[in-house]
XYZ file of C-alpha atoms in Angstrom:
756
model
C 71.525 -11.579 -29.053
C 68.671 -9.088 -29.301
C 68.625 -8.607 -33.076
C 66.306 -11.583 -33.870
C 63.632 -10.028 -31.642
C 63.666 -6.690 -33.477
C 61.383 -5.765 -36.385
C 63.059 -6.556 -39.681
C 63.758 -2.933 -40.664
C 65.015 -1.932 -37.217
C 67.155 -5.047 -36.984
C 68.693 -4.340 -40.351
C 69.490 -0.756 -39.384
C 71.089 -1.694 -36.079
C 72.972 -4.611 -37.640
C 74.347 -2.342 -40.328
C 75.464 0.197 -37.730
C 77.140 -2.472 -35.644
C 78.832 -4.047 -38.638
C 80.194 -0.663 -39.655
C 81.374 0.080 -36.116
C 79.249 3.241 -36.125
C 77.214 4.468 -33.172
C 73.445 4.322 -33.230
C 72.039 7.716 -34.316
C 71.162 10.085 -31.477
C 67.586 11.113 -30.831
C 66.502 14.708 -31.378
C 66.862 16.454 -27.967
C 63.513 18.150 -28.582
C 61.855 14.702 -28.530
C 63.095 13.912 -25.024
C 61.295 14.615 -21.739
C 62.222 18.052 -20.273
C 64.030 16.237 -17.440
C 66.781 15.200 -19.870
C 67.058 18.565 -21.640
C 66.492 21.078 -18.867
C 66.609 19.242 -15.504
C 65.513 21.092 -12.355
C 68.992 21.143 -10.792
C 70.283 23.283 -13.668
C 67.746 26.040 -12.931
C 67.616 28.482 -10.015
C 65.675 26.909 -7.168
C 62.359 28.415 -6.186
C 61.442 28.352 -2.532
C 58.097 26.783 -1.779
C 56.173 27.445 1.382
C 56.308 24.488 3.734
C 53.310 23.663 5.881
C 54.198 24.083 9.550
C 51.932 22.831 12.326
C 53.334 23.883 15.638
C 52.951 21.940 18.851
C 51.820 18.672 17.293
C 52.050 16.243 20.212
C 54.155 13.132 20.018
C 51.845 10.121 20.158
C 53.858 8.437 22.896
C 53.865 5.034 21.199
C 55.857 2.307 22.993
C 55.180 -1.155 21.631
C 57.163 -4.204 20.624
C 56.132 -6.363 17.665
C 57.852 -9.740 17.340
C 57.780 -11.869 14.234
C 56.875 -15.524 14.770
C 59.743 -17.283 16.522
C 61.914 -14.153 16.579
C 61.910 -13.631 20.337
C 62.808 -17.262 20.908
C 65.646 -16.949 18.410
C 67.020 -13.887 20.177
C 66.807 -15.692 23.501
C 68.522 -18.847 22.291
C 71.013 -17.499 19.786
C 73.414 -15.820 22.227
C 77.175 -16.122 22.082
C 78.685 -16.038 25.565
C 82.266 -15.046 26.294
C 82.755 -16.046 29.957
C 82.839 -19.665 30.982
C 82.745 -18.736 34.670
C 79.613 -16.518 34.431
C 77.465 -19.076 36.255
C 79.624 -18.795 39.385
C 79.109 -15.061 39.958
C 77.289 -13.512 42.933
C 74.716 -11.556 40.988
C 73.546 -9.495 43.960
C 77.092 -8.249 44.456
C 77.388 -7.427 40.757
C 74.104 -5.505 40.847
C 75.370 -3.491 43.818
C 78.509 -2.619 41.858
C 76.367 -1.371 38.953
C 74.420 0.917 41.310
C 77.631 2.338 42.733
C 79.209 2.775 39.303
C 81.964 0.236 40.010
C 80.896 -2.548 37.620
C 83.340 -2.775 34.643
C 81.927 -2.093 31.193
C 82.447 -5.646 29.975
C 80.398 -7.050 32.886
C 77.357 -4.807 32.476
C 75.581 -6.432 29.513
C 76.256 -9.873 30.948
C 74.597 -8.815 34.210
C 71.357 -7.968 32.406
C 71.552 -11.024 30.176
C 72.350 -13.598 32.880
C 71.252 -12.376 36.331
C 67.768 -13.188 37.743
C 65.120 -11.019 36.139
C 63.592 -9.739 39.372
C 67.009 -8.529 40.490
C 68.018 -6.568 37.402
C 64.735 -5.470 35.818
C 64.490 -2.423 38.147
C 68.039 -1.428 37.143
C 67.206 -1.069 33.439
C 65.569 2.341 33.830
C 68.851 4.051 34.659
C 71.254 1.909 32.668
C 73.344 3.494 29.928
C 74.977 0.613 28.046
C 78.736 1.012 27.487
C 80.336 1.348 24.098
C 82.389 -1.836 23.512
C 81.584 -3.880 20.425
C 80.228 -6.869 22.318
C 77.270 -4.883 23.704
C 75.392 -5.402 20.418
C 75.506 -9.187 20.832
C 74.287 -9.128 24.422
C 71.568 -6.539 23.799
C 69.588 -9.020 21.696
C 69.074 -11.204 24.747
C 68.439 -8.199 26.999
C 65.697 -7.021 24.621
C 64.187 -10.513 24.374
C 64.191 -10.898 28.175
C 62.841 -7.499 29.184
C 61.063 -6.230 26.064
C 59.629 -2.713 26.655
C 61.563 -2.275 29.901
C 64.747 -2.497 27.815
C 63.654 0.024 25.177
C 65.491 3.058 26.574
C 68.682 1.077 27.073
C 68.419 -0.347 23.556
C 67.966 3.141 22.089
C 70.996 4.374 24.038
C 73.127 1.487 22.749
C 71.900 2.058 19.184
C 72.622 5.790 19.295
C 76.168 5.074 20.422
C 76.789 2.350 17.838
C 74.241 2.546 14.978
C 76.040 0.070 12.723
C 76.639 -2.528 15.433
C 73.719 -2.200 17.843
C 71.081 -0.588 15.633
C 69.451 -3.911 14.768
C 68.390 -4.463 18.401
C 65.680 -1.835 17.778
C 64.100 -3.885 15.000
C 61.076 -5.165 16.995
C 60.329 -1.827 18.705
C 57.873 0.847 17.588
C 58.206 4.122 19.485
C 58.438 7.841 18.828
C 62.159 7.935 19.483
C 62.863 4.802 17.458
C 60.961 6.091 14.426
C 62.822 9.423 14.447
C 66.164 7.752 14.996
C 65.524 5.473 12.026
C 64.548 8.490 9.895
C 67.864 10.142 10.782
C 69.816 7.025 9.854
C 67.866 6.671 6.615
C 69.206 9.939 5.204
C 72.514 10.291 7.021
C 74.207 6.928 7.474
C 75.122 4.242 4.978
C 75.366 1.025 6.997
C 72.751 1.950 9.614
C 70.606 3.185 6.722
C 70.114 -0.443 5.754
C 68.767 -1.144 9.221
C 66.465 1.877 8.912
C 65.077 0.723 5.557
C 64.434 -2.746 6.968
C 62.740 -1.194 10.022
C 60.451 1.032 7.941
C 59.668 -1.856 5.589
C 58.715 -3.897 8.648
C 56.694 -1.362 10.653
C 55.733 1.079 7.888
C 52.471 2.842 8.651
C 52.802 2.325 12.412
C 55.684 4.834 12.348
C 53.736 7.610 10.613
C 52.178 9.268 13.720
C 55.609 9.552 15.349
C 57.095 11.146 12.220
C 54.411 13.798 11.730
C 55.538 16.305 14.424
C 59.045 16.667 12.939
C 57.799 16.395 9.316
C 55.444 19.332 9.881
C 57.725 21.219 12.223
C 60.279 23.907 11.538
C 62.731 23.529 8.671
C 65.944 21.707 9.426
C 67.678 18.330 9.445
C 65.001 16.633 11.569
C 62.230 17.730 9.217
C 64.157 16.605 6.129
C 64.759 13.212 7.678
C 61.096 12.755 8.652
C 59.951 13.802 5.171
C 62.329 11.310 3.558
C 61.060 8.553 5.847
C 57.446 9.331 4.986
C 58.263 9.223 1.270
C 59.965 5.854 1.787
C 56.883 4.529 3.608
C 54.652 5.919 0.843
C 56.719 4.082 -1.753
C 55.926 0.840 0.089
C 52.324 1.471 1.198
C 51.056 4.243 -1.097
C 50.304 7.888 -0.349
C 46.763 7.005 0.706
C 48.004 4.666 3.413
C 50.322 7.315 4.854
C 47.581 9.966 4.775
C 45.148 7.661 6.571
C 47.754 6.942 9.255
C 48.404 10.687 9.588
C 44.781 11.287 10.602
C 45.825 10.268 14.107
C 46.869 13.954 14.345
C 43.700 15.303 12.730
C 42.514 16.196 9.243
C 44.693 19.289 8.986
C 47.860 17.256 9.540
C 46.671 14.614 7.074
C 46.043 17.270 4.410
C 49.490 18.771 4.954
C 51.164 15.380 4.588
C 49.115 14.627 1.473
C 50.318 17.891 -0.081
C 53.896 17.068 0.882
C 53.788 13.622 -0.685
C 51.870 14.799 -3.769
C 54.522 17.350 -4.727
C 56.281 16.708 -8.038
C 58.935 14.133 -7.072
C 61.211 15.421 -9.850
C 61.498 18.695 -7.916
C 62.584 16.944 -4.700
C 66.350 17.507 -4.758
C 69.105 17.102 -2.192
C 70.490 20.182 -0.459
C 73.675 19.838 -2.523
C 73.823 18.351 -6.018
C 76.769 15.902 -6.106
C 79.532 16.349 -8.642
C 80.275 13.370 -10.879
C 83.956 12.448 -11.079
C 86.047 12.497 -14.252
C 86.200 8.700 -14.177
C 82.583 8.661 -15.467
C 83.534 10.062 -18.870
C 80.489 9.778 -21.123
C 82.756 9.575 -24.181
C 84.039 6.145 -23.176
C 80.777 4.744 -21.819
C 78.427 2.798 -24.108
C 75.467 4.544 -25.626
C 72.091 4.334 -23.907
C 69.565 3.237 -26.522
C 65.924 4.233 -26.456
C 63.202 1.578 -26.307
C 63.037 1.243 -30.093
C 66.832 0.591 -30.183
C 66.978 2.678 -33.361
C 68.051 5.853 -31.545
C 70.259 6.676 -28.587
C 70.189 9.317 -25.879
C 72.151 12.370 -27.046
C 75.575 12.609 -25.449
C 74.485 15.898 -23.907
C 71.730 14.103 -21.938
C 73.917 11.355 -20.470
C 75.556 13.622 -17.815
C 72.046 14.333 -16.526
C 71.488 10.572 -16.132
C 74.748 10.327 -14.186
C 73.662 13.194 -11.923
C 70.378 11.406 -11.199
C 72.246 8.260 -10.230
C 74.686 10.207 -8.065
C 71.794 11.946 -6.254
C 70.154 8.634 -5.472
C 70.632 6.513 -2.384
C 69.453 2.987 -1.611
C 65.860 3.352 -0.513
C 65.756 6.958 -1.770
C 66.186 6.806 -5.526
C 65.601 10.056 -7.377
C 62.291 9.868 -9.241
C 63.939 10.784 -12.540
C 65.615 7.377 -12.647
C 62.172 5.856 -13.294
C 61.700 8.280 -16.201
C 64.976 7.096 -17.713
C 64.068 3.436 -17.234
C 60.718 3.962 -18.918
C 62.306 5.782 -21.852
C 65.334 3.576 -22.511
C 66.019 0.011 -23.531
C 66.525 -2.173 -20.390
C 69.392 -4.208 -21.878
C 71.177 -1.055 -22.979
C 70.752 0.533 -19.525
C 72.118 -2.598 -17.887
C 75.166 -2.566 -20.160
C 75.706 1.146 -19.480
C 75.412 0.545 -15.738
C 77.920 -2.301 -15.808
C 80.441 -0.249 -17.773
C 79.977 2.618 -15.310
C 80.602 0.255 -12.408
C 83.775 -1.107 -13.999
C 85.075 2.441 -14.620
C 84.507 3.205 -10.927
C 86.387 0.067 -9.948
C 89.282 0.939 -12.264
C 89.495 4.354 -10.575
C 90.053 2.693 -7.185
C 86.370 2.489 -6.193
C 86.314 5.845 -4.332
C 83.833 5.614 -1.452
C 82.363 9.071 -2.193
C 81.159 7.660 -5.498
C 79.757 4.406 -4.092
C 76.548 5.150 -6.015
C 78.341 3.574 -8.992
C 77.851 0.228 -7.279
C 74.365 0.964 -5.926
C 73.101 1.990 -9.391
C 73.472 -1.601 -10.577
C 70.400 -2.313 -8.450
C 68.388 0.295 -10.391
C 69.680 -0.340 -13.916
C 70.823 -3.976 -13.735
C 69.255 -7.138 -15.076
C 69.901 -10.876 -14.856
C 73.091 -10.457 -16.876
C 74.297 -7.965 -14.266
C 73.537 -10.520 -11.561
C 75.628 -13.196 -13.246
C 78.567 -10.801 -13.631
C 78.355 -9.286 -10.157
C 77.842 -12.396 -8.020
C 81.405 -13.774 -8.418
C 82.747 -10.291 -7.619
C 80.656 -10.145 -4.425
C 81.902 -13.566 -3.363
C 85.535 -12.520 -3.843
C 85.430 -9.010 -2.352
C 85.775 -9.954 1.356
C 89.029 -11.767 0.614
C 90.418 -8.535 -0.836
C 89.369 -6.367 2.108
C 86.095 -5.376 0.454
C 83.520 -6.604 2.983
C 81.597 -3.306 2.925
C 81.365 -3.407 -0.876
C 80.244 -7.024 -0.724
C 77.438 -6.122 1.683
C 76.336 -3.345 -0.667
C 76.466 -5.909 -3.462
C 73.933 -8.020 -1.561
C 71.649 -4.988 -1.435
C 72.088 -4.644 -5.205
C 70.965 -8.245 -5.778
C 67.936 -7.703 -3.562
C 67.146 -4.436 -5.379
C 67.274 -6.098 -8.816
C 64.870 -8.554 -7.264
C 64.340 -10.943 -10.186
C 64.132 -14.665 -9.556
C 67.685 -15.040 -10.822
C 68.929 -12.245 -8.525
C 67.249 -13.703 -5.447
C 68.456 -17.159 -6.428
C 72.066 -15.936 -6.370
C 71.474 -14.034 -3.121
C 70.100 -17.204 -1.546
C 73.088 -19.185 -2.829
C 75.463 -16.744 -1.082
C 73.373 -17.069 2.084
C 73.835 -20.827 1.977
C 77.435 -21.148 0.895
C 80.250 -18.623 0.841
C 83.539 -18.976 2.675
C 83.259 -15.614 4.454
C 80.973 -16.096 7.454
C 80.135 -12.400 7.956
C 79.008 -12.098 4.333
C 76.987 -15.306 4.574
C 75.276 -14.037 7.713
C 74.418 -10.726 6.074
C 73.031 -12.543 3.027
C 70.852 -14.652 5.337
C 69.564 -11.467 6.983
C 68.830 -9.983 3.561
C 66.924 -13.076 2.474
C 64.976 -12.945 5.750
C 64.079 -9.294 5.050
C 62.848 -10.140 1.548
C 60.901 -13.138 2.855
C 59.284 -11.128 5.647
C 58.169 -8.532 3.118
C 56.380 -11.319 1.264
C 55.056 -12.832 4.531
C 57.062 -15.994 3.945
C 59.765 -17.794 5.864
C 63.227 -17.873 4.257
C 62.636 -21.554 3.454
C 59.302 -20.792 1.776
C 60.913 -17.989 -0.209
C 63.704 -20.311 -1.321
C 61.098 -22.759 -2.656
C 59.750 -19.994 -4.853
C 63.106 -18.719 -6.097
C 63.982 -21.541 -8.450
C 63.795 -20.133 -12.017
C 62.414 -22.281 -14.798
C 65.433 -21.366 -16.982
C 63.224 -21.357 -20.066
C 62.539 -25.093 -19.824
C 59.298 -26.437 -21.233
C 56.576 -28.259 -19.285
C 58.443 -31.528 -19.713
C 61.537 -30.029 -18.076
C 63.542 -29.962 -21.289
C 64.882 -27.350 -23.705
C 64.931 -27.698 -27.475
C 67.963 -26.193 -29.201
C 67.121 -25.283 -32.771
C 70.048 -25.189 -35.195
C 67.751 -24.938 -38.231
C 68.369 -28.187 -40.128
C 68.907 -30.109 -36.875
C 67.639 -29.970 -33.300
C 68.828 -31.151 -29.904
C 66.963 -31.712 -26.643
C 68.458 -30.882 -23.253
C 67.665 -33.127 -20.268
C 69.056 -33.522 -16.742
C 70.491 -36.381 -14.719
C 70.117 -37.130 -10.972
C 72.605 -34.361 -10.075
C 70.890 -31.861 -12.410
C 73.795 -32.026 -14.820
C 72.433 -31.156 -18.277
C 72.934 -33.565 -21.153
C 72.109 -33.287 -24.859
C 70.250 -35.763 -27.019
C 69.790 -35.640 -30.785
C 66.469 -35.992 -32.572
C 66.714 -39.790 -32.342
C 67.053 -39.616 -28.554
C 70.709 -40.617 -28.570
C 72.810 -38.803 -25.957
C 75.818 -36.881 -27.182
C 79.003 -36.167 -25.253
C 78.577 -32.430 -25.825
C 76.516 -29.965 -27.802
C 78.254 -29.487 -31.164
C 79.345 -26.035 -32.193
C 77.345 -24.480 -35.030
C 78.528 -25.616 -38.427
C 78.457 -24.180 -41.929
C 75.154 -25.917 -42.748
C 73.386 -24.630 -39.621
C 71.214 -21.523 -39.581
C 73.566 -18.538 -39.048
C 71.217 -16.879 -36.555
C 69.410 -19.775 -34.838
C 72.431 -21.977 -34.209
C 74.689 -19.411 -32.435
C 71.720 -18.267 -30.333
C 70.916 -21.867 -29.343
C 74.558 -22.602 -28.519
C 74.743 -19.504 -26.326
C 71.450 -20.403 -24.629
C 72.849 -23.827 -23.683
C 76.062 -22.277 -22.325
C 74.023 -19.887 -20.163
C 71.735 -22.706 -19.024
C 74.691 -24.811 -17.855
C 76.094 -21.930 -15.821
C 72.770 -21.012 -14.253
C 71.765 -24.551 -13.345
C 75.224 -25.233 -11.907
C 74.603 -22.313 -9.554
C 71.467 -23.854 -8.042
C 71.870 -27.621 -8.508
C 73.870 -28.420 -5.372
C 71.654 -26.113 -3.304
C 68.421 -27.712 -4.524
C 69.696 -31.190 -3.741
C 70.963 -30.108 -0.322
C 67.646 -28.427 0.468
C 65.679 -31.573 -0.264
C 68.038 -33.666 1.864
C 67.758 -31.116 4.680
C 63.962 -31.201 4.332
C 64.120 -34.974 4.759
C 66.259 -34.944 7.919
C 64.313 -32.058 9.475
C 60.836 -33.422 8.687
C 59.746 -30.433 6.641
C 56.225 -30.597 5.208
C 54.251 -28.891 2.412
C 50.567 -28.792 1.634
C 49.552 -30.908 -1.333
C 48.904 -27.780 -3.427
C 52.369 -26.406 -2.594
C 53.928 -29.756 -3.453
C 52.220 -29.859 -6.845
C 52.881 -26.216 -7.737
C 56.416 -25.767 -6.391
C 57.895 -29.189 -7.095
C 55.927 -31.499 -9.362
C 55.039 -28.799 -11.879
C 58.394 -27.019 -11.766
C 60.371 -27.852 -14.934
C 63.725 -28.156 -13.114
C 62.672 -29.404 -9.672
C 60.678 -32.218 -11.255
C 63.909 -33.967 -12.278
C 64.733 -34.406 -8.586
C 61.171 -34.966 -7.406
C 60.666 -38.116 -9.440
C 63.925 -39.609 -8.119
C 62.764 -39.621 -4.500
C 60.194 -41.405 -2.364
C 57.724 -39.043 -0.688
C 55.471 -39.419 2.328
C 51.940 -38.031 2.643
C 50.604 -37.635 6.182
C 47.014 -37.183 7.343
C 47.772 -35.034 10.375
C 44.389 -35.381 12.053
C 44.355 -39.166 11.667
C 48.089 -39.834 12.120
C 48.070 -41.926 8.945
C 50.748 -41.879 6.286
C 51.482 -43.366 2.894
C 54.612 -43.334 0.756
C 54.566 -42.612 -2.963
C 56.651 -41.531 -5.930
C 55.965 -39.074 -8.752
C 55.800 -40.711 -12.167
C 57.071 -39.176 -15.430
C 53.604 -37.792 -16.216
C 53.288 -36.128 -12.789
C 50.852 -38.647 -11.325
C 51.425 -40.404 -7.991
C 52.178 -44.106 -7.582
C 52.577 -46.391 -4.573
C 55.280 -48.916 -3.722
C 53.595 -51.555 -5.888
C 53.294 -49.124 -8.818
C 49.573 -48.602 -8.353
C 48.125 -45.161 -9.059
C 47.273 -43.024 -6.009
C 44.820 -40.186 -5.482
C 45.885 -38.320 -2.362
C 43.309 -36.409 -0.315
C 43.767 -32.647 -0.343
C 44.141 -32.624 3.453
C 47.543 -34.365 3.521
C 50.894 -32.723 4.009
C 53.849 -33.991 2.004
C 57.513 -34.453 2.880
C 60.622 -36.284 1.707
C 60.441 -39.816 3.110
C 63.177 -40.870 5.557
C 63.756 -44.631 6.006
C 62.970 -44.172 9.687
C 59.371 -43.508 8.622
C 59.118 -47.038 7.240
C 60.128 -48.727 10.496
C 60.865 -52.427 10.240
C 58.513 -53.050 7.296
C 59.596 -54.405 3.917
C 58.785 -51.111 2.173
C 62.427 -50.078 1.811
C 63.099 -53.248 -0.172
C 59.916 -52.763 -2.195
C 60.796 -49.186 -3.107
C 64.387 -50.137 -3.890
C 63.090 -52.737 -6.339
C 60.806 -50.192 -8.035
C 63.651 -47.707 -8.488
C 65.965 -50.435 -9.774
C 63.348 -51.594 -12.300
C 62.949 -48.061 -13.656
C 66.715 -47.439 -13.435
C 66.130 -44.362 -11.278
C 69.238 -42.984 -9.581
C 68.750 -40.872 -6.466
C 70.280 -37.398 -5.958
C 71.375 -38.280 -2.388
C 71.211 -41.398 -0.194
C 67.595 -42.055 0.715
C 66.505 -45.658 0.304
C 70.044 -46.849 1.080
C 70.449 -44.461 4.011
C 71.567 -46.132 7.267
C 69.102 -45.970 10.152
C 70.192 -45.751 13.793
C 68.335 -45.844 17.100
C 69.117 -44.617 20.584
C 69.759 -47.261 23.201
C 67.294 -47.229 26.080
C 69.879 -45.795 28.486
C 70.745 -43.083 25.956
C 67.114 -42.033 25.714
C 67.140 -41.290 29.448
C 70.562 -39.665 29.433
C 71.771 -36.258 28.295
C 75.009 -37.830 26.998
C 75.935 -40.061 24.066
C 78.669 -41.814 25.999
C 79.556 -44.183 23.141
C 81.201 -41.281 21.296
C 82.761 -39.425 24.209
C 86.527 -39.680 24.511
C 87.042 -40.365 20.815
C 90.003 -38.546 19.233
C 89.523 -37.379 15.636
C 91.519 -35.210 13.216
C 90.495 -31.554 13.156
C 89.836 -31.675 9.424
C 87.287 -34.429 9.891
C 85.652 -32.415 12.683
C 85.358 -29.388 10.415
C 83.716 -31.605 7.814
C 80.617 -31.691 10.033
C 79.862 -28.150 8.863
C 78.806 -29.651 5.520
C 76.306 -31.786 7.426
C 74.531 -28.852 9.067
C 76.705 -28.491 12.174
C 77.712 -25.013 13.352
C 81.172 -24.137 14.656
C 81.196 -22.484 18.081
C 81.927 -18.852 18.762
C 85.649 -18.265 19.430
C 86.480 -17.996 23.129
C 89.741 -17.008 24.816
C 92.663 -16.764 22.383
C 90.278 -17.202 19.447
C 89.623 -20.916 19.995
C 86.331 -22.583 19.015
C 85.569 -24.914 21.897
C 82.434 -26.629 20.628
C 80.495 -27.572 17.522
C 76.727 -27.976 17.534
C 73.767 -29.094 15.439
C 70.190 -27.761 15.652
C 67.886 -30.543 16.819
C 64.512 -28.828 17.001
C 63.220 -25.669 18.736
C 65.411 -24.904 21.731
C 67.439 -28.091 21.214
C 71.061 -28.468 20.098
C 73.342 -31.478 20.052
C 76.680 -30.121 21.300
C 80.159 -31.640 21.102
C 82.553 -30.194 23.701
C 86.029 -30.183 22.152
C 89.474 -30.425 23.693
C 91.712 -28.547 22.975
C 89.426 -26.686 20.535
C 89.908 -25.316 17.035
C 91.971 -22.108 16.662
C 90.468 -19.627 14.228
C 92.775 -19.008 11.276
C 94.978 -22.039 11.963
C 92.663 -24.997 12.639
C 95.421 -27.617 12.905
C 97.601 -25.654 15.320
C 96.434 -27.567 18.427
C 96.307 -31.007 16.841
C 93.554 -33.633 16.979
C 90.324 -33.074 18.864
C 88.933 -35.103 21.752
C 85.163 -35.335 22.069
C 84.967 -34.522 25.785
C 81.187 -34.581 25.954
C 78.314 -35.111 23.508
C 75.131 -33.664 24.990
C 71.665 -32.400 24.167
C 71.398 -28.759 25.320
C 69.009 -25.843 25.106
C 71.683 -23.566 23.653
C 74.896 -24.283 21.760
C 77.051 -22.777 24.521
C 75.383 -24.438 27.540
C 78.289 -26.804 28.183
C 80.756 -23.931 28.027
C 78.670 -21.729 30.302
C 77.527 -24.494 32.719
C 73.882 -23.587 32.135
C 71.830 -26.383 33.639
C 71.898 -30.099 33.046
C 71.759 -31.639 29.552
C 68.353 -32.738 28.267
C 67.542 -36.430 27.749
C 68.155 -37.578 24.183
C 64.753 -39.209 24.241
C 63.321 -35.751 23.482
C 64.647 -36.017 19.920
C 62.364 -37.269 17.185
C 63.536 -40.576 15.659
C 64.718 -39.024 12.372
C 66.889 -36.421 14.102
C 68.282 -39.030 16.486
C 69.171 -41.308 13.561
C 70.889 -38.503 11.655
C 72.883 -37.349 14.707
C 74.105 -40.884 15.397
C 74.928 -41.339 11.700
C 77.046 -38.174 11.687
C 78.858 -39.138 14.877
C 79.398 -42.708 13.693
C 81.030 -41.451 10.491
C 83.020 -38.876 12.462
C 84.480 -41.372 14.909
C 85.112 -44.207 12.465
C 88.688 -45.412 13.055
C 89.013 -42.866 15.886
C 91.548 -43.430 18.633
């Protein structure tokens, strides 16, 4: 695959070696960096004097920094467990807490549900209990009481770092920063939370870390130093030094010296031993950049030691030296073989670096191999490995890697893995100051397509052009434009190098596009039903100009809205990327418009649907999902005033049909008593959810066990569990925008068709 890109002499040498089955010649050890011939861990360690500044005061920082919409999400997205919570005498429950008689399982609910003025004074002395459900409730407690809940949140996180640690994410305080530093170097799962926290708050944590980082030697100092190095890797040494000046110039100079030390000399207290499973004699060679020479076999164990010393977020600096010296494709192949050897040895947890190293050595080929493994792991009891696999995809960080990570976040049968992937995507997006949706728009690779959205496959004496249909299924046309059933295999008359490479490129293209096609179509349909909008520049750059997206863009009708004038116009994108109206006249849109996917509701009772349908029929344009032919529904006047959709209540439907709503953007409820899901809901705008109360409910693990489902109530609520928890009256359906109302009624109409 790589030979055609090599210089002629080098290619001939490598090809001859491969043909003969011989290894690539090893490089002279004397030509290698000292790190690979005489690494620092093989020499006696020399003690260096550490700067110690006694009695540095803690800055006493106590702030909370919310991301846009985050506090509202934590307030709304709460999973209750007690249907009768609304009937409790909260004053009596508060008295029991003071006397120490309130059961553990009632305590978090007290702070989440009771009146604020009653329980806020109790937070100062509250030590949250240990049970697993505390982590879920603490999100709401933090959102309700913010800084007053900090001490309780820290106590809960100390007791359960893996479960409750994330509740500290919005806080910045001395204790939080030092706790995160400890997790960063000591814990695996909570270490992920720590890395996300430092990536989020970064330089704001520096003043709190300086006292331990410049204090006496020990575990706390090592943790603070590691955290400062992590922050420096994100924000630069200069940024950390500037933040350190909060403690004076002397402290800043000491931190600068600490961070400027040779990173190759920064070693763990104990150098890990590499297991026998990583036998260098059976691993592939690591080729140097010129691919004419390989690392000597004597140097490869040093590479393994570097990988074993590394941790996610704390990769030994020598790994960068190896990556700079060696061929990326060869390193990726070596890393994959190493990973498979680890798996074959039973995937010992003490050597989990064999999985993590894929994030440092891997490439897009690694991503394509690893993603199916990640998707399957939870079903084989490998949830923890799957979560680490998500970190690997994020670490590789290419468009293809993030594309696959996003695909897992959207669709994988294991809910816990899907949730973690969504959190990972949110972390990546926040680092880029984007929303997850905005990041997803930017993650669609071009797959090597040309500006016209096609790919030319060169067989030498003949060529083929790849195009795409309305479902992004690739097809092949010959030089006369005639479509073929399949791309022919290279023949005897074809170029022996060009034809196999072109055939392989098409095979890879089909696999890659298949991965994203359904997601891209679903995202555009979701954008239509949720009224998502883009600026005109974003629309041009991300959609019209994108070589793959453009195949979908030109098959839809779009709407441009002048927000300040409340005017709108519908248009389509022609083959040449220009805009045209319903009567096929060219349009020049003002730069001030925002653009979205048109929903038939936007056209009202005009004849534009018929006009657009005629245009698409004339051009023989097939749509990727129902748009022009989409049914439109309206709320009856009495329904607009009511919090119920009575026309659907009482219907009895099969459980399988009910579960099918999940494909339409509905969320299954949290299991209640006996593991039964008692509701299913659909987001309907900020703080709005359409909720179906089910009877008897859907048992987790055996959905059909209780038979068909009765739609007891269909209501508009502030939270998905409001009906279950008796939290206030339903909201009037008139609060829904017309598109959302139409889509909800369409889903329920399809659901209850032929219902008893």
